[in-house]
Coordinates of C-alpha atoms and ligand atoms in Angstrom, one line a residue:
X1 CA 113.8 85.1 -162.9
X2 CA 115.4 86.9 -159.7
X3 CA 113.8 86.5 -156.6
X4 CA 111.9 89.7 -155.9
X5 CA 113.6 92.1 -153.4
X6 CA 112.0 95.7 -151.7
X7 CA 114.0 98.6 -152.2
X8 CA 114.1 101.5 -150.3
X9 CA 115.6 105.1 -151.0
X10 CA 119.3 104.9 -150.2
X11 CA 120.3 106.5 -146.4
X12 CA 119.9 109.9 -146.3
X13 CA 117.7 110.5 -148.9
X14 CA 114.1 110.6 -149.6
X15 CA 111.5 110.5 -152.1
X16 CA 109.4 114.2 -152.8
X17 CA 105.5 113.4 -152.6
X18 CA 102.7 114.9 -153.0
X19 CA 101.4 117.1 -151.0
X20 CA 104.9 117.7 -149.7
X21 CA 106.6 118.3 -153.5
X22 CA 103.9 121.2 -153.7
X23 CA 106.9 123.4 -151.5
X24 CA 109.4 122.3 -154.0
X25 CA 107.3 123.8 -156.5
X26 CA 106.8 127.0 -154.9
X27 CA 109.7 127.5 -152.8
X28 CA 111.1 127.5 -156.6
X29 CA 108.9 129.7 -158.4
X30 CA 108.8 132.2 -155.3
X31 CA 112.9 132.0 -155.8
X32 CA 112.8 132.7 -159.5
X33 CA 110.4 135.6 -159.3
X34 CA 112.7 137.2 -156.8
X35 CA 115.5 136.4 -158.3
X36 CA 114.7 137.5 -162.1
X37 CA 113.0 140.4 -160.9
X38 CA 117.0 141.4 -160.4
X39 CA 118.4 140.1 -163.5
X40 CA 119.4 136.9 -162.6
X41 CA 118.9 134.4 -165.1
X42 CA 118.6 130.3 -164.8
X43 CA 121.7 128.1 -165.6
X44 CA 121.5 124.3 -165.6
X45 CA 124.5 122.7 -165.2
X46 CA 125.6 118.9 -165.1
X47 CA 124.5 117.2 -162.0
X48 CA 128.2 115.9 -162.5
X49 CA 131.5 117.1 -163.1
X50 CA 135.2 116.5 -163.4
X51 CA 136.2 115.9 -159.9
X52 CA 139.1 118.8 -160.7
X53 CA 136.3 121.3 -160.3
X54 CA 134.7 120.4 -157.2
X55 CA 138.8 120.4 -156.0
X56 CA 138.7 124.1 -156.3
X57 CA 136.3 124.5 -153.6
X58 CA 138.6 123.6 -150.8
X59 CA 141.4 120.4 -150.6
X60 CA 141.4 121.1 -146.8
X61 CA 136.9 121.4 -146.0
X62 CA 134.8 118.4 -144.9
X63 CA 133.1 118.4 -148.4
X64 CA 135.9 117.5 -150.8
X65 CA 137.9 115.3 -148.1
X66 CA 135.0 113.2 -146.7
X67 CA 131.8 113.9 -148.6
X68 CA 132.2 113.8 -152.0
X69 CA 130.3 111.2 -154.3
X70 CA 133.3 110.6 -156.2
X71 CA 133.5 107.7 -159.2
X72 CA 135.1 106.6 -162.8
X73 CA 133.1 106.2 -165.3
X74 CA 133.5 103.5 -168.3
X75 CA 135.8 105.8 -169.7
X76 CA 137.9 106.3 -166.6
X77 CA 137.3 109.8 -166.2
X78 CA 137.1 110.8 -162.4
X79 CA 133.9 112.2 -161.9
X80 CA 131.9 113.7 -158.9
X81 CA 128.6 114.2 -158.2
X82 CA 127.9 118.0 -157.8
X83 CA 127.9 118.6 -153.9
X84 CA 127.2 122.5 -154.3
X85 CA 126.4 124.7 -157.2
X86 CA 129.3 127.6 -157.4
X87 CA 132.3 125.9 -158.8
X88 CA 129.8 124.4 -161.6
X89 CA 128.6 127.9 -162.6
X90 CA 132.4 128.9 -162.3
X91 CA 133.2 126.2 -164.5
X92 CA 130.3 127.1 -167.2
X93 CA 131.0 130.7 -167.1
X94 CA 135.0 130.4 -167.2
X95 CA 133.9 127.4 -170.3
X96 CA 131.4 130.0 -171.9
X97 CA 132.5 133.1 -171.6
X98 CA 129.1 135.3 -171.1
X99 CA 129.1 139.0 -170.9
X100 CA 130.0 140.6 -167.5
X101 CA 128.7 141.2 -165.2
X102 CA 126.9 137.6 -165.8
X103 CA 124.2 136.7 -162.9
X104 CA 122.5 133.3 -162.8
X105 CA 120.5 131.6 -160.7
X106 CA 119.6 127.6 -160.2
X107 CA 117.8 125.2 -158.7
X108 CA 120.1 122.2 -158.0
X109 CA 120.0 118.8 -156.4
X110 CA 123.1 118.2 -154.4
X111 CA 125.4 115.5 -153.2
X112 CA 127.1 115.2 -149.5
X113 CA 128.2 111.9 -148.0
X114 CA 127.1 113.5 -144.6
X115 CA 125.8 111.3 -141.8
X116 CA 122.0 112.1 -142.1
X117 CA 119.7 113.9 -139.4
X118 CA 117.1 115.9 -139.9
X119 CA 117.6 118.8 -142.0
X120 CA 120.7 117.1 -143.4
X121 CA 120.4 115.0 -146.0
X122 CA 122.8 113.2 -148.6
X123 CA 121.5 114.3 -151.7
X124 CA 119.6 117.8 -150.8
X125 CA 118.3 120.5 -153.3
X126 CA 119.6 124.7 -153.7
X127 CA 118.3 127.5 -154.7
X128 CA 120.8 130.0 -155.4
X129 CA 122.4 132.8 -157.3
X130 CA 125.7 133.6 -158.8
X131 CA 126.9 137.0 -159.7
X132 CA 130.5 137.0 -161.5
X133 CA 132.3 140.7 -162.8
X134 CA 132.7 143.1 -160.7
X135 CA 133.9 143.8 -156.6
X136 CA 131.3 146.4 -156.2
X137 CA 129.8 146.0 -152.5
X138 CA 126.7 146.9 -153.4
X139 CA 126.6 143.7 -155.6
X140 CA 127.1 142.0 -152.7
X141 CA 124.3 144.2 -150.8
X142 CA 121.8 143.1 -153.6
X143 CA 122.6 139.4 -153.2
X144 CA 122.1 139.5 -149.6
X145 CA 118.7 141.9 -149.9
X146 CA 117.4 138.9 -152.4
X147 CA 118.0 136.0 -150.3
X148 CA 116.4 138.0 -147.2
X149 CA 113.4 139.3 -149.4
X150 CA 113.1 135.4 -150.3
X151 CA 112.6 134.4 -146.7
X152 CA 110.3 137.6 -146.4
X153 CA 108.2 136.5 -149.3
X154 CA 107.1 133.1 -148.1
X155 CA 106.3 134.7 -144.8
X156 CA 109.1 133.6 -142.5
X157 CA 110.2 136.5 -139.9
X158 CA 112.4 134.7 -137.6
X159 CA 115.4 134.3 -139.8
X160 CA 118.6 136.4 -138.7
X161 CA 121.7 137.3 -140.7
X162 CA 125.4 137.0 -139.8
X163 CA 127.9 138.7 -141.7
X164 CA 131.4 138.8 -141.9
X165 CA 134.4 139.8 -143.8
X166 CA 137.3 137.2 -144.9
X167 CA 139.4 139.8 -146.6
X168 CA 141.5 139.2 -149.8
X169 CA 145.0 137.8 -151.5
X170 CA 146.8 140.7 -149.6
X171 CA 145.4 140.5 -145.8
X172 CA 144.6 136.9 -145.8
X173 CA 147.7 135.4 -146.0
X174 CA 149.0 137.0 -143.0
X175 CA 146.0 136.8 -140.5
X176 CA 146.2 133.5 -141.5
X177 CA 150.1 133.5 -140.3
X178 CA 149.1 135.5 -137.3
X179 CA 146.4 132.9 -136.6
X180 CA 148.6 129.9 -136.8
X181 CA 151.2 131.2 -134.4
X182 CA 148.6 131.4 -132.3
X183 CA 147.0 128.3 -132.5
X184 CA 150.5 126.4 -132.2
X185 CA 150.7 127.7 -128.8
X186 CA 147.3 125.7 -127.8
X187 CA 147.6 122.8 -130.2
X188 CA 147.0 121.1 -127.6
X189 CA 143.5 122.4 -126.5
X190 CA 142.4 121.5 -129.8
X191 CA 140.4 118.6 -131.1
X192 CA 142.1 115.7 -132.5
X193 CA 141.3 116.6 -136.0
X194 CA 142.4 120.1 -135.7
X195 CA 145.8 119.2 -133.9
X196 CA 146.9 117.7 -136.8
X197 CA 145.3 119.9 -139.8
X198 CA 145.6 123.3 -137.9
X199 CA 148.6 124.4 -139.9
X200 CA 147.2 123.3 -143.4
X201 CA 144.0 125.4 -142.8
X202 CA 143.9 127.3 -139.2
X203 CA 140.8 129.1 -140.6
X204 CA 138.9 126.0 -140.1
X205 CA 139.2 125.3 -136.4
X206 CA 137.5 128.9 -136.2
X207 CA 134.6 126.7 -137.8
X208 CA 134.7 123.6 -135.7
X209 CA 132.4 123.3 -133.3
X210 CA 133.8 120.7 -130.8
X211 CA 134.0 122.2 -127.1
X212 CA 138.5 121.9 -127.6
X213 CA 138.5 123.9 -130.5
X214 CA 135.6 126.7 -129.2
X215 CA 136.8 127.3 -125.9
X216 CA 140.8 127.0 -127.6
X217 CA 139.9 129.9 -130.2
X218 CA 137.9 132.1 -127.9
X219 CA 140.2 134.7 -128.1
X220 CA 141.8 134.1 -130.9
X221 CA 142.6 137.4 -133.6
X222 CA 139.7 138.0 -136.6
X223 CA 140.2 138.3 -140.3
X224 CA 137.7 141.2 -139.3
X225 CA 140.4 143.4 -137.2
X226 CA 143.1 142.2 -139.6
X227 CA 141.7 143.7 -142.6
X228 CA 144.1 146.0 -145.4
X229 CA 142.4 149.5 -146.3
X230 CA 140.5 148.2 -149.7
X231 CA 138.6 145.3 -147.6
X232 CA 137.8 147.4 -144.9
X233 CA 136.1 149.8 -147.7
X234 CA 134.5 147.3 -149.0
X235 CA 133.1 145.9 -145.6
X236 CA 132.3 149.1 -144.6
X237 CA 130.3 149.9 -147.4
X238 CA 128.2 146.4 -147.7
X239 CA 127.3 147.3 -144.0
X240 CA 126.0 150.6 -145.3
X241 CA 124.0 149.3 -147.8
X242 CA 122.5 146.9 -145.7
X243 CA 121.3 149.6 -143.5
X244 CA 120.4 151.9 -146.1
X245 CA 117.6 148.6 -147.2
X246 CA 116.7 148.1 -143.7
X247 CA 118.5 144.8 -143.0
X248 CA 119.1 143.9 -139.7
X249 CA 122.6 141.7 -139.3
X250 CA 125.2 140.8 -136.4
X251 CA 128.8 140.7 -137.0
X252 CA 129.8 137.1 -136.8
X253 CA 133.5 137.5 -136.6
X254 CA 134.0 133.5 -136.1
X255 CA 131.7 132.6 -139.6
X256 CA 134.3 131.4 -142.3
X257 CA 131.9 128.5 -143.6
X258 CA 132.7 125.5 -144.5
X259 CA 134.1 125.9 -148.3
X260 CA 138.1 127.5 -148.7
X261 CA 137.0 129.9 -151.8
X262 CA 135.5 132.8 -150.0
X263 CA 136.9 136.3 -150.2
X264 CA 136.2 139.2 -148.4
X265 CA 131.9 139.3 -147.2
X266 CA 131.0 136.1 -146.1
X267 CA 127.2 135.7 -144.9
X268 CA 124.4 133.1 -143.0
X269 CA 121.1 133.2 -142.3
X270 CA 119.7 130.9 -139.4
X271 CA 115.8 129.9 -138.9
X272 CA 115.6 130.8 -135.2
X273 CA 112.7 128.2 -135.2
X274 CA 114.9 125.2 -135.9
X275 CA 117.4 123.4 -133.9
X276 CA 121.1 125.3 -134.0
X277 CA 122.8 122.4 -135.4
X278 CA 120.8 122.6 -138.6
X279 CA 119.5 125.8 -138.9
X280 CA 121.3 127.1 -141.8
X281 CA 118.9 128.1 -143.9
X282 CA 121.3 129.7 -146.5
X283 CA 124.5 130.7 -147.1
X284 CA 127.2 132.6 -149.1
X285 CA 129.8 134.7 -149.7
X286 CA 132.4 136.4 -152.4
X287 CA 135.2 134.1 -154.2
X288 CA 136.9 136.4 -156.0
X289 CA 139.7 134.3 -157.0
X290 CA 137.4 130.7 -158.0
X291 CA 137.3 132.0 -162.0
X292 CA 141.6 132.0 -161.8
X293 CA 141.4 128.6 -160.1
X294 CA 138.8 127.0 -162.6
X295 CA 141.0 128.2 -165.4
X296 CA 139.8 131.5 -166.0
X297 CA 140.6 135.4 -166.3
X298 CA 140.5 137.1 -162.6
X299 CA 136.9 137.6 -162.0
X300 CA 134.9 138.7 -158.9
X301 CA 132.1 136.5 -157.9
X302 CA 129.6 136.7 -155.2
X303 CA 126.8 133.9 -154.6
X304 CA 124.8 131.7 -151.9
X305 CA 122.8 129.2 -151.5
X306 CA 120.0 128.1 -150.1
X307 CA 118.6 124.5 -148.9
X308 CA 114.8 124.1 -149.7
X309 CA 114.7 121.2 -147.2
X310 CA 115.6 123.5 -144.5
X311 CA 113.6 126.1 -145.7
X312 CA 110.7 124.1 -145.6
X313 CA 111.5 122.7 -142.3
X314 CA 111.9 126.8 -141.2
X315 CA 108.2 127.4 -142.8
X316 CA 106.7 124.5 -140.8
X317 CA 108.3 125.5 -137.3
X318 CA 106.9 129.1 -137.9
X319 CA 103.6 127.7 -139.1
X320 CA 103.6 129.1 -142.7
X321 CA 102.3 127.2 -145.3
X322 CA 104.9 127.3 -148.5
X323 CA 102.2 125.7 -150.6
X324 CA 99.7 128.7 -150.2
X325 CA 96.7 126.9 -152.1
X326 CA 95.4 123.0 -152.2
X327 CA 96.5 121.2 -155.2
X328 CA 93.9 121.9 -157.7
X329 CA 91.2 124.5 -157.9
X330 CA 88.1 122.7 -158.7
X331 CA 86.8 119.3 -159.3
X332 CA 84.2 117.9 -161.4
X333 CA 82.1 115.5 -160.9
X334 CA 80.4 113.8 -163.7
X335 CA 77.8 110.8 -162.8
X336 CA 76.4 111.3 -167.3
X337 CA 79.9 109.0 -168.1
X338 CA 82.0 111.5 -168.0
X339 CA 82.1 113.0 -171.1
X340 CA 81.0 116.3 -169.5
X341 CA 83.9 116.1 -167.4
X342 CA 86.2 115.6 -170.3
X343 CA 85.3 119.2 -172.0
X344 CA 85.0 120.8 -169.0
X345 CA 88.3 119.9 -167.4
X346 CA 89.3 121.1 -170.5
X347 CA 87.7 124.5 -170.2
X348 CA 88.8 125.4 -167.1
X349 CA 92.5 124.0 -167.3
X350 CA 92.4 126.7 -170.6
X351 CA 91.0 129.7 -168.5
X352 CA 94.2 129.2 -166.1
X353 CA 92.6 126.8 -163.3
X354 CA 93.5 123.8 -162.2
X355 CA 91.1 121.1 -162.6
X356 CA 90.8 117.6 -161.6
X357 CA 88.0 114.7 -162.2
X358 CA 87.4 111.2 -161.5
X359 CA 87.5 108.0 -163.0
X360 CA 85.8 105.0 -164.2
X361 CA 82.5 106.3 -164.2
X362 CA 82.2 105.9 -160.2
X363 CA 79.1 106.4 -158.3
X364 CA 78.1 109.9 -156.6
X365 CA 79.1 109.3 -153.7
X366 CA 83.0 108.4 -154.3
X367 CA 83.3 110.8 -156.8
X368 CA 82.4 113.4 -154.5
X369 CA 84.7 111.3 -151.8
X370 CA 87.7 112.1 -154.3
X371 CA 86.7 115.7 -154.5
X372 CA 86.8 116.3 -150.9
X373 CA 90.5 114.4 -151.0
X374 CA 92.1 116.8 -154.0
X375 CA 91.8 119.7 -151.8
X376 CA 90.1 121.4 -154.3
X377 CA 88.2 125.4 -153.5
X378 CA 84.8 124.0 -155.4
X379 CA 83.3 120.9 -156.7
X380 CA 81.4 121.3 -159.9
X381 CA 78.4 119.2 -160.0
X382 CA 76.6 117.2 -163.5
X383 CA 74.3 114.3 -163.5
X384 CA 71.6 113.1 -165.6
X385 CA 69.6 116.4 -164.3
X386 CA 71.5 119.0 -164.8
X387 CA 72.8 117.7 -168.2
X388 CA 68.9 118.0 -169.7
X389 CA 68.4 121.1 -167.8
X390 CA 72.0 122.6 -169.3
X391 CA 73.2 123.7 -165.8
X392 CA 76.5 122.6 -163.6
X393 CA 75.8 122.3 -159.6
X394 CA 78.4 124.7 -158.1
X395 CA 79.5 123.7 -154.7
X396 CA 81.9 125.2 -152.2
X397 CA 84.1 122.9 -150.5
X398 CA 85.8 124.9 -148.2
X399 CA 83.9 127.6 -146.2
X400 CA 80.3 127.5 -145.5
X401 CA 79.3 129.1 -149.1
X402 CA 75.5 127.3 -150.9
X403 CA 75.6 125.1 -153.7
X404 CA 74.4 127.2 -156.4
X405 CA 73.0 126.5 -160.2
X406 CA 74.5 127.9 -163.1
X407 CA 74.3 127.4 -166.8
X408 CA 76.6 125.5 -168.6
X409 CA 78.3 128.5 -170.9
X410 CA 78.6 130.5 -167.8
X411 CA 80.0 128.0 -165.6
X412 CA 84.2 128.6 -166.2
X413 CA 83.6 132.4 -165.9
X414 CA 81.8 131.7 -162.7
X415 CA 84.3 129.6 -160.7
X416 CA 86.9 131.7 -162.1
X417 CA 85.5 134.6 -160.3
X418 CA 85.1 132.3 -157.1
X419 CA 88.5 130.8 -157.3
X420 CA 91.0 134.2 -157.9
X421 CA 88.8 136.9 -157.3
X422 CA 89.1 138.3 -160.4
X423 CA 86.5 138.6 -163.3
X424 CA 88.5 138.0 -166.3
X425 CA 89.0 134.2 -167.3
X426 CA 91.7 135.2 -169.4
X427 CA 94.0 135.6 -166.4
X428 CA 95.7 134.2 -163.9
X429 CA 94.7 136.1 -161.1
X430 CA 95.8 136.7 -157.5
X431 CA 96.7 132.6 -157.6
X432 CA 100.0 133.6 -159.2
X433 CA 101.8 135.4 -157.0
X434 CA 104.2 133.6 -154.0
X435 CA 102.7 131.2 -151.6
X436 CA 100.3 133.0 -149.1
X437 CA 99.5 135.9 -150.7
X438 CA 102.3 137.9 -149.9
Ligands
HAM501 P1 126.6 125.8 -148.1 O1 126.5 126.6 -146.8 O2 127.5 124.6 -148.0 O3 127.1 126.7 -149.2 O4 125.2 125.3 -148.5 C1 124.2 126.2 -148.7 C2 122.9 125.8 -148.0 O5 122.5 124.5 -148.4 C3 123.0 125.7 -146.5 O6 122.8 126.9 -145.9 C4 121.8 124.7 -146.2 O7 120.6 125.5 -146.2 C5 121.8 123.8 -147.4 N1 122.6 122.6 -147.1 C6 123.9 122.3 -147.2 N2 124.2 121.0 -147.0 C7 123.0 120.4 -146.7 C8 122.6 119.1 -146.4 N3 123.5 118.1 -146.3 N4 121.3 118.8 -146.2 C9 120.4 119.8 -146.3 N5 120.7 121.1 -146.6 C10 122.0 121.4 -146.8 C11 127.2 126.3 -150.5 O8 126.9 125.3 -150.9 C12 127.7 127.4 -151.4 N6 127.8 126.9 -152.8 C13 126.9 128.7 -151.3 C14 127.4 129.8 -152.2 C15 126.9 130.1 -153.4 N7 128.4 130.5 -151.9 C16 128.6 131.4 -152.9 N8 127.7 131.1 -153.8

C-alpha cells in the first residue's frame, strides 16, 4: 500500500463550493437568458484542442508564448488545453459548417499558466458569445448591449466600457509600419521585453503596462486616427448605435488586448469596484480574418468574453448578491421516521420548490438545527401530533412571520404561495427570473 499523502488543488486554482458555486449557477443562467433572448445558442466544445488552433490566436501574445497548457498525448498529438473560447468556436464552425449568420454562446472553463493573484487564476471559467457572418456594426452594437445588459441584470452599476477600433487587412498593416518607425526611435525607453519583440508585434507595447513602455508610447500614433474610409464607417456607426441604446463608453485609443486576431471594434469593460490590475470584467472584439486562419471561407466574427470569477468578485465589492435566494426553499422536518418527509419532499420538489430534509431520524432539536443551516424561506413542521391530527406546522424562518397550522392536502399550495408569491403551484414563479429580482 502507498503511504497516504494530502493533496491540495494545484496553484492557481480552486475548488467551487457551496454556497459559493450558487454564483456559478446563476451568473450562468442569468447569461443564457440574456443571451438566447438574442438568438444565441450554446456550443460545447472540447476543453482541448490541437495546439494549431490555439496558434491562430496570436504567435506573438503572452497566452500562446508563456501560458499555454500545452502536452502530447499517447498518440503524440500536440494538444493544448483551451485557454479561451473563440478559436474553438472558430474551429467548430469552420469544421461544421452552420448556417450564417451562426451565433453561439458558452460557458467554458479555461486554461492560463499565469502567475496567480486574486482575480487571476490558472484554470478560470467564461461566459461568452460568438457571432460569425456578417460585418454589420450593428452586430457588433448587439454584442456589446448584451454583455452590458448582463452586468445590468445582476445589479452591478459601476462597470464602464472602453471601446476602440483596430481597423482591418488594408489600414492595419501600415499604422503598424507607421508605429514601428516610431518605436525604433525609442527602443530604448522600452522595457526589456519590448526592445527585443517591438518589431515582431509593435501593437503590443501599446498593451504593456511597465512604466518604459507607457511613458515611451505616450504619444505614439492610433490605429484610431489611422483608419481607411470603410473602418471609419464602421466605427462611426457602432458609436451611433451605442448611443442610440443608451450606452455610455470612452474611447480607449491604447486598448488592443491581449490576443493578435482582432479587427476593427475592440471593447473592455472594467468593475470600478475592483483593483485596476484585475478588473477586467469582460472583453472582446471583431476577428474578421480567424475563420481564413482556422482553415475556413472569409467570415466576419465578433465575440467576448467574460470571467465569472471576476464577475463575482465585481458583485461582492458592489455588495450585490449573485445568488439572489438561499439554497433551498423549504425544509421539512419529520420527528414520525421520516416517511412524511419522503412524500413531502417529493410534493414540493414536483410543484417547482426546492426542498430539503434531514436524516437518520434525528431528534427535534438538530433537525430543526439543520433547517436553520440550509438557508431555507420556511421550515415545515410533522411530529407524532400533527401526523394524527393531519396538519403540517408551517414556520417562517426568515422574517418575523407566526408558525401557522395547516392541513396536510393544502400544505404545498400554501408554501408555494409563501415562497414565490404566486398562487399557482404549477409554476415557477417570480424565483425564476435573474438573481435579485431584477
Ligand atoms: P480575454 O480578455 O483574454 O478575452 O478574457 C476574457 C475575460 O476572461 C477577461 O475580461 C476576464 O474577465 C477573464 N479572464 C481572462 N483571464 C483570466 C484569468 N487568468 N483569471 C480570471 N479571469 C480571467 C478572451 O479570452 C477572448 N476569447 C474574448 C473574445 C471572445 N473575443 C472575441 N470573442
Amino acid at each position: 500500500m502507498p503511504e497516504p499523502v494530502s493533496f491540495q488543488a494545484p496553484k492557481g486554482t480552486f475548488d467551487v463550493l457551496p454556497p459559493a458555486s450558487a454564483g456559478y449557477e446563476r451568473l450562468t443562467a442569468a447569461f443564457a437568458a440574456v443571451v438566447e433572448r438574442a438568438g444565441y445558442r450554446l456550443v460545447i466544445s472540447p476543453m482541448f484542442e490541437d495546439i494549431g488552433v490555439f496558434q491562430r490566436v496570436g504567435e506573438t501574445t503572452d497566452v500562446v508564448r508563456k501560458e499555454m497548457y500545452d502536452f502530447r498525448d499517447k498518440g503524440g498529438r500536440h494538444l493544448a488545453l483551451r485557454p479561451e473560447g473563440t478559436a474553438s468556436v472558430v474551429r467548430a464552425w469552420v469544421e461544421h459548417r452552420l448556417p450564417l449568420p451562426f451565433k453561439a454562446w458558452y460557458a467554458a472553463p479555461s486554461f492560463r499558466y499565469e502567475a496567480p493573484q486574486a482575480g487571476r487564476y490558472r484554470q478560470h471559467h467564461q461566459l461568452g458569445v460568438e457571432a460569425l457572418g456578417t460585418e454589420d456594426p450593428d452586430l457588433d452594437v448587439e454584442v456589446i448591449a448584451l454583455l452590458a445588459e448582463f452586468y445590468a441584470a445582476l445589479g452591478l452599476t459601476r462597470v464602464v466600457l472602453r471601446l476602440n477600433s483596430l481597423g482591418d487587412r488594408v489600414c492595419r498593416p501600415e499604422y503598424r509600419a507607421l508605429l514601428e518607425a516610431f518605436l525604433a526611435g525609442r527602443a530604448q525607453q522600452l522595457c526589456e521585453e519590448h526592445q527585443g519583440r517591438f518589431r515582431e508585434n509593435p501593437l503590443r507595447a501599446l498593451d504593456c503596462k511597465k512604466p518604459g513602455c507607457v511613458a515611451a508610447t505616450a504619444d505614439a500614433p492610433v490605429q484610431a486616427e489611422h483608419l481607411c474610409a470603410p473602418c471609419a464607417d464602421h466605427f462611426a456607426r457602432v458609436k451611433e448605435g451605442l448611443a442610440a441604446l443608451g450606452i455610455a463608453f470612452a474611447l480607449d485609443t491604447r486598448l488592443v488586448r491581449g490576443l493578435d486576431y482582432y479587427t476593427r471594434t475592440t471593447f473592455e469593460f472594467a468593475a470600478e469596484a475592483l483593483d485596476s490590475a484585475q478588473n477586467a470584467v469582460g472583453g472582446g472584439g471583431r476577428y474578421d480574418g480567424l475563420a481564413e486562419e482556422l482553415g475556413g471561407p472569409p467570415t466576419a466574427g465578433i465575440g467576448f468574453g467574460c470571467g465569472i470569477e471576476r464577475v463575482l468578485l465585481a458583485c461582492a465589492a458592489e455588495g450585490v448578491d449573485p445568488a439572489g435566494r438561499p439554497a433551498v426553499d423549504v425544509f421539512v422536518v419529520d420527528t414520525t421516521g421520516g416517511g412524511v418527509a419522503v412524500v413531502l419532499t417529493h410534493e414540493l420538489r414536483s410543484a417547482g420548490l426546492s426542498a430539503d430534509r434531514a436524516w437518520d431520524q434525528r431528534s427535534f432539536k438538530a433537525q430543526f438545527k439543520a433547517a436553520d443551516r440550509s438557508g431555507a424561506r420556511v421550515a415545515l413542521i410533522v411530529g407524532p401530533d400533527e401526523l394524527a391530527r393531519g396538519v403540517v406546522g408551517v414556520k417562517p424562518l426568515r422574517g418575523d412571520g407566526a408558525q401557522a397550522e395547516v392541513a396536510r392536502p393544502d400544505v404545498v399550495a400554501h408554501v408555494h404561495t409563501l415562497v414565490t408569491g404566486a398562487g399557482d403551484v404549477g409554476e415557477q414563479g417570480p424565483r425564476s427570473g435573474p438573481p435579485n429580482g431584477k
